[in-house]
PDB file of C-alpha atoms in Angstrom:
ATOM      1  CA  MET A1084     138.148 136.529 122.973  1.00  0.00           C
ATOM      2  CA  ALA A1085     137.425 134.546 126.160  1.00  0.00           C
ATOM      3  CA  VAL A1086     133.916 136.047 126.283  1.00  0.00           C
ATOM      4  CA  LEU A1087     133.295 134.973 122.680  1.00  0.00           C
ATOM      5  CA  ALA A1088     134.470 131.415 123.442  1.00  0.00           C
ATOM      6  CA  LEU A1089     132.308 131.328 126.564  1.00  0.00           C
ATOM      7  CA  SER A1090     129.294 132.595 124.583  1.00  0.00           C
ATOM      8  CA  ALA A1091     129.745 129.899 121.928  1.00  0.00           C
ATOM      9  CA  ALA A1092     130.010 127.254 124.643  1.00  0.00           C
ATOM     10  CA  CYS A1093     126.864 128.583 126.329  1.00  0.00           C
ATOM     11  CA  LEU A1094     124.984 128.540 122.999  1.00  0.00           C
ATOM     12  CA  LEU A1095     125.975 124.919 122.409  1.00  0.00           C
ATOM     13  CA  VAL A1096     124.801 123.992 125.924  1.00  0.00           C
ATOM     14  CA  MET A1097     121.484 125.788 125.373  1.00  0.00           C
ATOM     15  CA  VAL A1098     120.954 124.113 122.004  1.00  0.00           C
ATOM     16  CA  THR A1099     121.730 120.725 123.549  1.00  0.00           C
ATOM     17  CA  LEU A1100     119.387 121.285 126.493  1.00  0.00           C
ATOM     18  CA  CYS A1101     116.547 122.696 124.390  1.00  0.00           C
ATOM     19  CA  GLN A1102     116.803 120.569 121.266  1.00  0.00           C
ATOM     20  CA  GLY A1103     118.902 117.521 122.108  1.00  0.00           C
ATOM     21  CA  ALA A1104     122.484 116.815 121.228  1.00  0.00           C
ATOM     22  CA  PRO A1105     123.380 118.122 117.766  1.00  0.00           C
ATOM     23  CA  THR A1106     124.291 115.636 115.069  1.00  0.00           C
ATOM     24  CA  ALA A1107     127.474 115.991 113.011  1.00  0.00           C
ATOM     25  CA  LEU A1108     125.493 118.047 110.482  1.00  0.00           C
ATOM     26  CA  GLN A1109     124.136 120.312 113.217  1.00  0.00           C
ATOM     27  CA  GLN A1110     127.345 120.737 115.229  1.00  0.00           C
ATOM     28  CA  GLY A1111     127.969 124.382 116.078  1.00  0.00           C
ATOM     29  CA  THR A1112     124.576 125.646 114.878  1.00  0.00           C
ATOM     30  CA  ALA A1113     121.130 126.190 116.344  1.00  0.00           C
ATOM     31  CA  TYR A1114     119.614 124.182 113.454  1.00  0.00           C
ATOM     32  CA  TYR A1115     117.373 121.272 114.325  1.00  0.00           C
ATOM     33  CA  ASN A1116     114.689 120.876 111.644  1.00  0.00           C
ATOM     34  CA  PHE A1117     114.905 123.051 108.590  1.00  0.00           C
ATOM     35  CA  TYR A1118     111.326 122.464 107.426  1.00  0.00           C
ATOM     36  CA  ASP A1119     109.901 123.395 110.837  1.00  0.00           C
ATOM     37  CA  GLU A1120     112.076 126.502 110.961  1.00  0.00           C
ATOM     38  CA  LEU A1121     111.034 127.519 107.449  1.00  0.00           C
ATOM     39  CA  ALA A1122     107.340 127.059 108.263  1.00  0.00           C
ATOM     40  CA  GLN A1123     107.693 128.952 111.553  1.00  0.00           C
ATOM     41  CA  SER A1124     109.375 131.835 109.740  1.00  0.00           C
ATOM     42  CA  ILE A1125     106.663 132.026 107.075  1.00  0.00           C
ATOM     43  CA  CYS A1126     103.848 131.862 109.620  1.00  0.00           C
ATOM     44  CA  THR A1127     105.464 134.541 111.781  1.00  0.00           C
ATOM     45  CA  ALA A1128     105.955 136.840 108.802  1.00  0.00           C
ATOM     46  CA  ALA A1129     102.346 136.310 107.691  1.00  0.00           C
ATOM     47  CA  ALA A1130     100.791 137.049 111.104  1.00  0.00           C
ATOM     48  CA  GLU A1131      99.065 140.378 111.619  1.00  0.00           C
ATOM     49  CA  GLY A1132      98.944 142.075 114.982  1.00  0.00           C
ATOM     50  CA  PRO A1133     100.408 141.024 118.305  1.00  0.00           C
ATOM     51  CA  SER A1134     100.093 137.283 118.934  1.00  0.00           C
ATOM     52  CA  PHE A1135     102.043 134.140 119.656  1.00  0.00           C
ATOM     53  CA  VAL A1136     102.601 132.295 116.380  1.00  0.00           C
ATOM     54  CA  PHE A1137     103.067 128.558 115.881  1.00  0.00           C
ATOM     55  CA  ALA A1138     103.713 126.408 112.825  1.00  0.00           C
ATOM     56  CA  ILE A1139     102.251 123.000 113.632  1.00  0.00           C
ATOM     57  CA  ARG A1140     102.866 119.973 111.462  1.00  0.00           C
ATOM     58  CA  ARG A1141      99.860 118.457 109.723  1.00  0.00           C
ATOM     59  CA  ASP A1142      99.671 114.956 108.271  1.00  0.00           C
ATOM     60  CA  CYS A1143      99.132 115.518 104.562  1.00  0.00           C
ATOM     61  CA  ARG A1144      96.389 112.976 103.898  1.00  0.00           C
ATOM     62  CA  ALA A1145      92.771 113.095 102.916  1.00  0.00           C
ATOM     63  CA  GLY A1146      90.398 112.844 105.847  1.00  0.00           C
ATOM     64  CA  GLY A1147      92.936 114.048 108.417  1.00  0.00           C
ATOM     65  CA  PRO A1148      92.199 116.883 110.802  1.00  0.00           C
ATOM     66  CA  THR A1149      92.007 120.356 109.301  1.00  0.00           C
ATOM     67  CA  CYS A1150      94.320 123.124 110.401  1.00  0.00           C
ATOM     68  CA  ALA A1151      91.355 124.828 112.070  1.00  0.00           C
ATOM     69  CA  GLU A1152      90.848 121.673 114.172  1.00  0.00           C
ATOM     70  CA  ILE A1153      94.558 121.347 114.917  1.00  0.00           C
ATOM     71  CA  CYS A1154      94.870 124.966 116.035  1.00  0.00           C
ATOM     72  CA  THR A1155      91.842 124.574 118.288  1.00  0.00           C
ATOM     73  CA  THR A1156      92.765 121.221 119.837  1.00  0.00           C
ATOM     74  CA  ARG A1157      96.420 122.222 120.437  1.00  0.00           C
ATOM     75  CA  LYS A1158      95.491 125.488 122.198  1.00  0.00           C
ATOM     76  CA  ASP A1159      96.542 124.297 125.662  1.00  0.00           C
ATOM     77  CA  ALA A1160      99.895 123.018 124.372  1.00  0.00           C
ATOM     78  CA  MET A1161     100.563 126.309 122.576  1.00  0.00           C
ATOM     79  CA  ARG A1162      99.568 128.351 125.633  1.00  0.00           C
ATOM     80  CA  GLY A1163     101.728 126.125 127.830  1.00  0.00           C
ATOM     81  CA  SER A1164     104.789 126.834 125.717  1.00  0.00           C
ATOM     82  CA  VAL A1165     104.365 130.589 126.310  1.00  0.00           C
ATOM     83  CA  TYR A1166     103.703 130.387 130.076  1.00  0.00           C
ATOM     84  CA  ASN A1167      99.905 130.217 129.690  1.00  0.00           C
ATOM     85  CA  GLN A1168      99.608 133.599 128.027  1.00  0.00           C
ATOM     86  CA  GLY A1169      96.698 134.270 125.709  1.00  0.00           C
ATOM     87  CA  SER A1170      93.258 132.729 125.869  1.00  0.00           C
ATOM     88  CA  THR A1171      92.096 132.029 122.313  1.00  0.00           C
ATOM     89  CA  SER A1172      93.632 130.127 119.423  1.00  0.00           C
ATOM     90  CA  GLU A1173      92.867 130.044 115.740  1.00  0.00           C
ATOM     91  CA  CYS A1174      94.229 129.106 112.346  1.00  0.00           C
ATOM     92  CA  PHE A1175      95.122 132.030 110.092  1.00  0.00           C
ATOM     93  CA  ASP A1176      97.052 130.352 107.245  1.00  0.00           C
ATOM     94  CA  ALA A1177      98.281 126.980 105.997  1.00  0.00           C
ATOM     95  CA  LEU A1178     101.380 125.975 104.062  1.00  0.00           C
ATOM     96  CA  HIS A1179     102.824 123.189 102.035  1.00  0.00           C
ATOM     97  CA  VAL A1180     106.590 123.055 102.471  1.00  0.00           C
ATOM     98  CA  TYR A1181     107.931 120.910  99.662  1.00  0.00           C
ATOM     99  CA  LYS A1182     110.500 118.391 100.808  1.00  0.00           C
ATOM    100  CA  ARG A1183     113.263 116.577  98.922  1.00  0.00           C
ATOM    101  CA  ARG A1184     114.211 119.732  97.020  1.00  0.00           C
ATOM    102  CA  PRO A1185     117.646 120.178  95.419  1.00  0.00           C
ATOM    103  CA  VAL A1186     120.388 121.224  97.809  1.00  0.00           C
ATOM    104  CA  LEU A1187     122.170 124.293  96.527  1.00  0.00           C
ATOM    105  CA  ALA A1188     125.897 124.806  97.072  1.00  0.00           C
ATOM    106  CA  PRO A1189     126.964 127.008 100.010  1.00  0.00           C
ATOM    107  CA  ASN A1190     127.912 130.527  98.964  1.00  0.00           C
ATOM    108  CA  PRO A1191     129.774 132.180 101.851  1.00  0.00           C
ATOM    109  CA  SER A1192     132.189 134.061  99.608  1.00  0.00           C
ATOM    110  CA  GLY A1193     130.705 133.906  96.122  1.00  0.00           C
ATOM    111  CA  GLN A1194     127.527 133.378  94.172  1.00  0.00           C
ATOM    112  CA  THR A1195     127.204 129.681  93.385  1.00  0.00           C
ATOM    113  CA  ASP A1196     124.176 127.978  91.854  1.00  0.00           C
ATOM    114  CA  VAL A1197     122.896 131.325  90.566  1.00  0.00           C
ATOM    115  CA  GLY A1198     119.565 130.822  88.796  1.00  0.00           C
ATOM    116  CA  GLU A1199     119.043 127.317  90.189  1.00  0.00           C
ATOM    117  CA  VAL A1200     115.690 126.464  91.761  1.00  0.00           C
ATOM    118  CA  GLY A1201     115.904 125.383  95.406  1.00  0.00           C
ATOM    119  CA  LEU A1202     113.245 125.559  98.107  1.00  0.00           C
ATOM    120  CA  ALA A1203     109.520 125.739  97.350  1.00  0.00           C
ATOM    121  CA  THR A1204     106.457 126.478  99.467  1.00  0.00           C
ATOM    122  CA  TYR A1205     102.776 127.097  98.798  1.00  0.00           C
ATOM    123  CA  ARG A1206     100.612 129.392 100.929  1.00  0.00           C
ATOM    124  CA  TYR A1207      96.922 128.582 101.137  1.00  0.00           C
ATOM    125  CA  PHE A1208      96.041 131.663 103.195  1.00  0.00           C
ATOM    126  CA  LEU A1209      92.872 131.436 105.295  1.00  0.00           C
ATOM    127  CA  SER A1210      91.171 128.938 102.948  1.00  0.00           C
ATOM    128  CA  GLY A1211      93.832 126.364 103.858  1.00  0.00           C
ATOM    129  CA  CYS A1212      92.577 126.292 107.443  1.00  0.00           C
ATOM    130  CA  SER A1213      89.552 124.237 106.375  1.00  0.00           C
ATOM    131  CA  ALA A1214      91.397 121.969 103.909  1.00  0.00           C
ATOM    132  CA  ASP A1215      90.614 118.299 104.564  1.00  0.00           C
ATOM    133  CA  TYR A1216      92.666 117.001 101.640  1.00  0.00           C
ATOM    134  CA  CYS A1217      96.358 116.389 101.134  1.00  0.00           C
ATOM    135  CA  GLY A1218      97.668 119.885 100.690  1.00  0.00           C
ATOM    136  CA  PRO A1219      98.783 121.829 103.741  1.00  0.00           C
ATOM    137  CA  ASN A1220     101.485 120.067 105.736  1.00  0.00           C
ATOM    138  CA  TYR A1221     101.887 122.955 108.212  1.00  0.00           C
ATOM    139  CA  CYS A1222      99.229 124.967 110.011  1.00  0.00           C
ATOM    140  CA  CYS A1223      99.821 128.580 110.985  1.00  0.00           C
ATOM    141  CA  CYS A1224      98.177 128.984 114.367  1.00  0.00           C
ATOM    142  CA  LEU A1225      98.098 131.906 116.730  1.00  0.00           C
ATOM    143  CA  VAL A1226      97.257 132.469 120.357  1.00  0.00           C
ATOM    144  CA  ARG A1227      95.998 135.826 121.627  1.00  0.00           C
TER     145      ARG A1227
END
């Protein structure tokens, strides 16, 4: 039991050091931004072959940089976060993660909100990498 308590304490310290002090909502979890985590999960699942995968936020406005541009210009930052591994970067997908969706009830011991619509995303696939309109709000980038 002491090891479990120590592990939980270590996790909280790591979360605090890596992501800042958790808020009341975040206390005791590794959660820090649900939309970023959702986008990262989708991009990682969509990637083919060995690579470092990144979901990078994109400003959803006409005339903003495309995901292809974002993935290219952020190459050094992506490489830096994985100890300068890889040499090339590219966009391979783009997403729109819809925000302000209904919050469904927790269901740790039963099925609540069955049949209710919750989260929503749209995948643009490769064509989203060149989108210069308000559509994709996350770019799926990879470094190899």
